[in-house]
Coordinates of C-alpha atoms in Angstrom, one line a residue:
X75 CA -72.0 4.1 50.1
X76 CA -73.6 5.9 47.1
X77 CA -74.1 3.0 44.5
X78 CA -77.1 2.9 42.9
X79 CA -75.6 -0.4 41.0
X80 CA -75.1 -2.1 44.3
X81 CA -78.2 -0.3 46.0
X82 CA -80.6 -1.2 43.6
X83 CA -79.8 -3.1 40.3
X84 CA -77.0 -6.4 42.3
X85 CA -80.5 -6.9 44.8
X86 CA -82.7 -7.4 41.6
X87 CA -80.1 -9.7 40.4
X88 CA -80.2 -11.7 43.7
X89 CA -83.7 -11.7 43.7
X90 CA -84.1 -13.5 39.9
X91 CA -81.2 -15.8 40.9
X92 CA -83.3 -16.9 43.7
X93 CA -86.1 -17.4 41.7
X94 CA -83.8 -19.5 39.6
X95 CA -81.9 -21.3 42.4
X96 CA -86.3 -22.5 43.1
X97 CA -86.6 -23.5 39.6
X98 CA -83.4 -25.4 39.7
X99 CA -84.8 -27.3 43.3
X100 CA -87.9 -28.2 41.3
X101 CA -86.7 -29.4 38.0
X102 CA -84.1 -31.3 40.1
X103 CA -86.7 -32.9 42.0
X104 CA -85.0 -31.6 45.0
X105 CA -86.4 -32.3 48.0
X106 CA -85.8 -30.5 51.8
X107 CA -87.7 -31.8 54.7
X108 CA -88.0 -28.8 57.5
X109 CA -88.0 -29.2 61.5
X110 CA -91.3 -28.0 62.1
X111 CA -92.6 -25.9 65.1
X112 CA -95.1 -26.6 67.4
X113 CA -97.9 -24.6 68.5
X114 CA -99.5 -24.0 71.9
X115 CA -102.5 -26.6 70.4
X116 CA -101.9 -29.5 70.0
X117 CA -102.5 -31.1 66.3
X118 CA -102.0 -27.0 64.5
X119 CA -98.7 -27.3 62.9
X120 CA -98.5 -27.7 59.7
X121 CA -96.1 -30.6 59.7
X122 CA -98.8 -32.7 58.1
X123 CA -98.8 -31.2 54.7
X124 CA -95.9 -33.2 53.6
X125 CA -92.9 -32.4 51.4
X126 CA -94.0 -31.6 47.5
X127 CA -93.4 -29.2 44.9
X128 CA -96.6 -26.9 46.3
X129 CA -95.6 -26.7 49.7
X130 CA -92.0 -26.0 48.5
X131 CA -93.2 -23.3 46.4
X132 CA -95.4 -21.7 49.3
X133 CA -92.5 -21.8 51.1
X134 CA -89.9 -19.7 48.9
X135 CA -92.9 -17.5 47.9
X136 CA -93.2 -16.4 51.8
X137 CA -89.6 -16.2 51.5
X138 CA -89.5 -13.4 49.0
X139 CA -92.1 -12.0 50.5
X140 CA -90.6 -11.4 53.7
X141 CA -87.9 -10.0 52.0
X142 CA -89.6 -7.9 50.2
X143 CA -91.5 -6.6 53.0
X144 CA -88.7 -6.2 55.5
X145 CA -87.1 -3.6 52.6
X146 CA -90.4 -2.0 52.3
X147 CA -89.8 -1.4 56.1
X148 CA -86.7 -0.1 56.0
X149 CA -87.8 2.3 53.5
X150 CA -90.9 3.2 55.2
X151 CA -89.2 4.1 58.5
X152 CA -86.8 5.7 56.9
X153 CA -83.9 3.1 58.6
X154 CA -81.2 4.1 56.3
X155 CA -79.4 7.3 54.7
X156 CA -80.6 6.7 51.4
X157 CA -82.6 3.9 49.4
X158 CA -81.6 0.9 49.1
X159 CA -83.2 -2.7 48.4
X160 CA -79.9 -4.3 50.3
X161 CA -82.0 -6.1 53.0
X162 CA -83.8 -8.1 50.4
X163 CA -80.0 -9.0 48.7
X164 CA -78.6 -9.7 52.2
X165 CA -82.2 -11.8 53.4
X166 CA -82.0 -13.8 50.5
X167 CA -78.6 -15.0 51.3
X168 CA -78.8 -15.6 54.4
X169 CA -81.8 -17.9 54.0
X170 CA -80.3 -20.0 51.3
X171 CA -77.4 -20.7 53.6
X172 CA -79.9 -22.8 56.0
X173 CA -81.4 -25.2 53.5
X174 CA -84.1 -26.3 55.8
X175 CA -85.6 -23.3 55.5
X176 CA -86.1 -23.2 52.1
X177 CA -87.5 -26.6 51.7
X178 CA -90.8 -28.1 52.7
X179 CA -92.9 -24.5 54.0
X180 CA -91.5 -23.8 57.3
X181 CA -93.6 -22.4 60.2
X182 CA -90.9 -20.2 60.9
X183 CA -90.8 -18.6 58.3
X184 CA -94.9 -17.5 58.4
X185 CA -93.6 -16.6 61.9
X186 CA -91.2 -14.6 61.2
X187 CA -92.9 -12.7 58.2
X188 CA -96.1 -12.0 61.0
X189 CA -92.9 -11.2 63.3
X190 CA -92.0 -8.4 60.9
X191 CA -95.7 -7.5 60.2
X192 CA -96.1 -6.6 64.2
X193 CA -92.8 -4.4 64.4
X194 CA -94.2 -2.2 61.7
X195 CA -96.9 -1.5 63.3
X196 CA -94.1 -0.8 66.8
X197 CA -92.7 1.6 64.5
X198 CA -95.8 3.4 63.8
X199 CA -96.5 3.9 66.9
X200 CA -93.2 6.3 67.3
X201 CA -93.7 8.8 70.1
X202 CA -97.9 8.2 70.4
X203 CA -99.2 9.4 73.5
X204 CA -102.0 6.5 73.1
X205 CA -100.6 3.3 71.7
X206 CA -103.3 0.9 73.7
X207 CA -105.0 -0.1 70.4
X208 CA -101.4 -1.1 68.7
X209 CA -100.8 -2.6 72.0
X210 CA -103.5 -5.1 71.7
X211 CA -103.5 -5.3 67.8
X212 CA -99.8 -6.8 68.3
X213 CA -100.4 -8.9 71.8
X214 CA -103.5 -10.3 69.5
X215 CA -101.3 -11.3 66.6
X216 CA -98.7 -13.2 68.8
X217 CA -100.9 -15.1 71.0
X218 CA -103.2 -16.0 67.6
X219 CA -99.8 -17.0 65.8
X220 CA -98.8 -18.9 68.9
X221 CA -101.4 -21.6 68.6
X222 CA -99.3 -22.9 65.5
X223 CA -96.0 -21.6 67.0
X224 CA -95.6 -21.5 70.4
X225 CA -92.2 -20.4 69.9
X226 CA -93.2 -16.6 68.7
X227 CA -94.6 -15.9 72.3
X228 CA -90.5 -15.7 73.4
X229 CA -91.1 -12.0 71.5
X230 CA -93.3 -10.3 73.9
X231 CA -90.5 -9.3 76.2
X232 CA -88.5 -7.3 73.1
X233 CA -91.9 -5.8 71.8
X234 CA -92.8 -4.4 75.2
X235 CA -88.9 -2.7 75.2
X236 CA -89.8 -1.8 71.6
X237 CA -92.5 0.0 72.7
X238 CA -90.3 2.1 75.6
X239 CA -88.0 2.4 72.3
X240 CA -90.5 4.0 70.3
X241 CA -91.2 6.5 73.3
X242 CA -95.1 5.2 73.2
X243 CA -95.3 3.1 76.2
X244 CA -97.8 3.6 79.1
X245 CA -99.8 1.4 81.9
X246 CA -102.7 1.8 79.1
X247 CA -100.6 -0.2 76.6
X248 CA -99.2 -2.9 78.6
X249 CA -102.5 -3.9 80.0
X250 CA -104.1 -3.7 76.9
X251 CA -101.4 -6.3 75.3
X252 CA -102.6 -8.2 78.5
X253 CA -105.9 -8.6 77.5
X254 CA -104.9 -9.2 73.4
X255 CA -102.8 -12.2 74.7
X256 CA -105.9 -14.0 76.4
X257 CA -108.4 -13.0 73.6
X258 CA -107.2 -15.7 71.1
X259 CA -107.0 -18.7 73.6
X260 CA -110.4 -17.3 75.2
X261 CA -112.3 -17.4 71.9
X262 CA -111.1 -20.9 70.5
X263 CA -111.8 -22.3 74.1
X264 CA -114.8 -20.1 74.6
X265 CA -116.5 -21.4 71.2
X266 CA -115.5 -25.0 71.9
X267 CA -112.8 -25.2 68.7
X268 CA -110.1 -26.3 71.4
X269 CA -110.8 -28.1 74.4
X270 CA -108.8 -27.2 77.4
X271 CA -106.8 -30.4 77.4
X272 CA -105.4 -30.1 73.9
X273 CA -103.5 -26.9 75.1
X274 CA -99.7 -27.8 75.7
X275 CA -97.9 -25.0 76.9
X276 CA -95.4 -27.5 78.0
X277 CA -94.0 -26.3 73.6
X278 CA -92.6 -23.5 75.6
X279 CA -90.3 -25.2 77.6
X280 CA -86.2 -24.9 77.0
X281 CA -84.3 -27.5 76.9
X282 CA -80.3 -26.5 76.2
X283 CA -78.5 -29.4 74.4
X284 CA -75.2 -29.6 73.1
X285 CA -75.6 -28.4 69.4
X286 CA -74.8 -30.7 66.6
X287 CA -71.2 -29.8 64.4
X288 CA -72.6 -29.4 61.0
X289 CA -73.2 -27.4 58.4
X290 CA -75.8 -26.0 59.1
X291 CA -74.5 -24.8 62.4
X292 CA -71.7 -23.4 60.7
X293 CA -74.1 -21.0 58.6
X294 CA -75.5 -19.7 61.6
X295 CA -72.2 -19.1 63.5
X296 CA -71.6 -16.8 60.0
X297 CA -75.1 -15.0 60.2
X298 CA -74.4 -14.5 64.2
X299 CA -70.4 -13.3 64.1
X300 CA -72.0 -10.8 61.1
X301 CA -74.5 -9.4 63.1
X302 CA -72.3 -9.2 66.5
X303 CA -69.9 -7.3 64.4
X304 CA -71.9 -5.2 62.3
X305 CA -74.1 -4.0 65.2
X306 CA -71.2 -3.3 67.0
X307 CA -69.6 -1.1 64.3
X308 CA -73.7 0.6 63.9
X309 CA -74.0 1.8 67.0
X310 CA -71.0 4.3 66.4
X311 CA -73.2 5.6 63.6
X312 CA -76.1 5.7 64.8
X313 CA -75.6 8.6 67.5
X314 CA -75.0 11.0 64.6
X315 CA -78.4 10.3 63.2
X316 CA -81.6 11.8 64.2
X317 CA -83.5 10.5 66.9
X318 CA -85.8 8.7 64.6
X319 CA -83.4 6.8 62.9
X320 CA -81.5 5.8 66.6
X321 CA -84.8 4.4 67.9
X322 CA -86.2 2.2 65.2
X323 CA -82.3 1.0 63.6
X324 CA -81.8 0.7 67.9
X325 CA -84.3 -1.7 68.0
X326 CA -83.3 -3.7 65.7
X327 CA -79.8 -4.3 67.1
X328 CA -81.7 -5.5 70.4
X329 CA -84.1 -7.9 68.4
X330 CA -80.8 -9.1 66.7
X331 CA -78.7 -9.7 70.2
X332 CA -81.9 -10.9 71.7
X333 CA -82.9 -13.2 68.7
X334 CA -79.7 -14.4 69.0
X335 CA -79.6 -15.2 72.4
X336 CA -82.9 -17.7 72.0
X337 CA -81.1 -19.1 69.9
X338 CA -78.0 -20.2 71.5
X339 CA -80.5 -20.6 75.1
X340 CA -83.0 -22.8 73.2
X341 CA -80.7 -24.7 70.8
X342 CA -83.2 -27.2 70.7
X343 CA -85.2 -25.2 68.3
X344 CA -82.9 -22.8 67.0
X345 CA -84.0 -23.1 63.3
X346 CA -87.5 -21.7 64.5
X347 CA -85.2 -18.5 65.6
X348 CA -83.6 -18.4 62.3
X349 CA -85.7 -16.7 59.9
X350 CA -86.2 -13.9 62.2
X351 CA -82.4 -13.2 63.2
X352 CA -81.7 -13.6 59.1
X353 CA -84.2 -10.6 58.7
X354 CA -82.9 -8.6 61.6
X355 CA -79.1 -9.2 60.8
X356 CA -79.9 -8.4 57.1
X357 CA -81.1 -4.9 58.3
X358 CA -78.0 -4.2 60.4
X359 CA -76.1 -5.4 57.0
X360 CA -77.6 -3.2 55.1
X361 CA -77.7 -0.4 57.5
X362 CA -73.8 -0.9 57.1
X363 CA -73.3 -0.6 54.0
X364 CA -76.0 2.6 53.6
X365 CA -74.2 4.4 56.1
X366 CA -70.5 4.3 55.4
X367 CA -68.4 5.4 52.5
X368 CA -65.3 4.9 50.5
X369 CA -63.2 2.3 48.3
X370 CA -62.7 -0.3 50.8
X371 CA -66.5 -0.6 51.8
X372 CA -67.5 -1.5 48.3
X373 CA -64.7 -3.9 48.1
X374 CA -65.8 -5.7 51.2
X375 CA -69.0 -5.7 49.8
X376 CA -68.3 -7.5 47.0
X377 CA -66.1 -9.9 49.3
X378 CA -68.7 -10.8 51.9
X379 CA -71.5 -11.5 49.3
X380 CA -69.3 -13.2 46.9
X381 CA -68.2 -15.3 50.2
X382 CA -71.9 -16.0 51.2
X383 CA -72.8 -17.1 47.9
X384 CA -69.9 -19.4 47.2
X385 CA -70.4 -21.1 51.1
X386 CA -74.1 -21.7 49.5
X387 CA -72.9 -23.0 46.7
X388 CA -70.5 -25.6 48.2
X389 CA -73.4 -26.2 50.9
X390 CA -75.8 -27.3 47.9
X391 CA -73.0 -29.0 46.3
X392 CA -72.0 -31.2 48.7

């Protein structure tokens, strides 16, 4: 879909109404208190720092951020046909429609931006004969992140099939993410910071409830039936592009169905999965709408994001 208007100049737009839609929460005293996540140490969430204009502010700035970056991926890596700043138009959506994570700063969402962070550097190692040093470069930043999310460690199965993905895997690499997930716990323990007993792996634990009707649930049924559907209707595209293109837009239809399975498994946490899954289904969104053509794809362009907005808009207004 050739548009610079919709490509480039309705994603700017998004982006200032954002801004706006913050300015609104503050001058209308707003407040949105956020489920926090745990880390693997006990006492290292950030849950403490209480709900107030500062922390909201963090919040959505790491918000933007992460939407900025995830387009400065997918222009990077080359993930679509042509450029495009739809991931940031389609993030930014997505995120409003939870509005826990766009209160109080989220741990999930510094998560999900490091999240991002390490599959750059996946992607860079596209068809490497030696990837051990990205290997333990990413292993490091999960287990380091873990201590004030535990939650993040559920990635390490997906990066290690990134890494067959990207065609750079090797005995070399896996064992040298080995020895980056010990280092972090080894040095805090190691220089006394954390004391064995304040460990509590026990965060990792799953415990499937039956979800709460709400609706909030409701917005991440929408974000999930998008993402099912979209990737679906990407992976017919996808084997006409090159081999590049397959592997890294591949991946993230994995980290979408995987994301999305931790989600629904561990639905006692599922906001924590949220931010992530809004980044990868935004991709696939965009991807979309990058790769096909005609009439009828603007239109439903215009109708899904019109939809979206006005389902945030009743969600706020209610």
């Amino acid at each position: 879909m050739r548009n610079s208007f919709i490509h480039i100049v309705i994603p700017i737009i998004a982006t200032l109404l954002y801004v706006a839609f913050v300015g609104y929460m503050i001058l209308d005293g707003t407040t949105i208190s956020s489920v926090d996540g745990s880390g693997i140490v006990k006492g290292w969430g950030i849950s403490a720092w209480g709900n107030n204009t500062a922390m909201l502010l963090i919040n959505n700035g790491l918000i933007l951020l992460s939407a900025i970056f995830i387009t400065y991926i997918a222009l990077r890596f080359r993930l679509f046909k042509e450029k495009s700043l739809l991931p940031l138009h389609f993030f930014l959506i997505f995120q409003i429609l939870t509005p826990q994570l766009v209160g109080n700063l989220f741990t999930p969402n510094i998560t999900a931006l490091i999240s991002m962070g390490l599959i750059a550097i996946l992607y860079s190692s596209y068809q490497e004969n030696n990837s051990t040093e990205k290997g333990f470069l990413i292993a490091l930043i999960l287990s380091a992140t873990s201590l004030i999310d535990a939650h993040i460690l559920y990635l390490l199965p997906i990066l290690i099939v990134g890494f067959i993905q990207m065609q750079s895997s090797s005995a070399r690499t896996y064992a040298a993410m080995i020895i980056g997930l010990i280092t972090p716990y080894w040095i805090v323990w190691g220089l006394g910071i954390v004391p064995l007993s304040q460990f509590d792996f026990a965060q990792l634990a799953i415990i499937p409830q039956l979800p709460v009707a709400d609706k909030t649930l409701i917005s991440t049924l929408i974000v999930l039936l998008l993402g099912l559907i979209l990737g679906f209707a990407n992976l017919a595209n996808t084997y006409n592009e090159k081999i590049h293109t397959r592997a890294t837009n591949g991946f993230i239809n994995i980290l979408s169905v995987y994301t999305a399975l931790l989600l629904i498994i561990d639905n006692t946490h599922y906001t924590t999965y949220l931010p992530l899954l809004n980044m990868a289904v935004a991709l696939q969104t965009a991807y979309y709408f990058t790769s096909q053509q005609g009439r009828l794809v603007r239109v439903f362009f215009f109708i899904l994001s019109i939809a979206l907005i006005a389902w945030g808009v009743w969600l706020y207004g209610m």
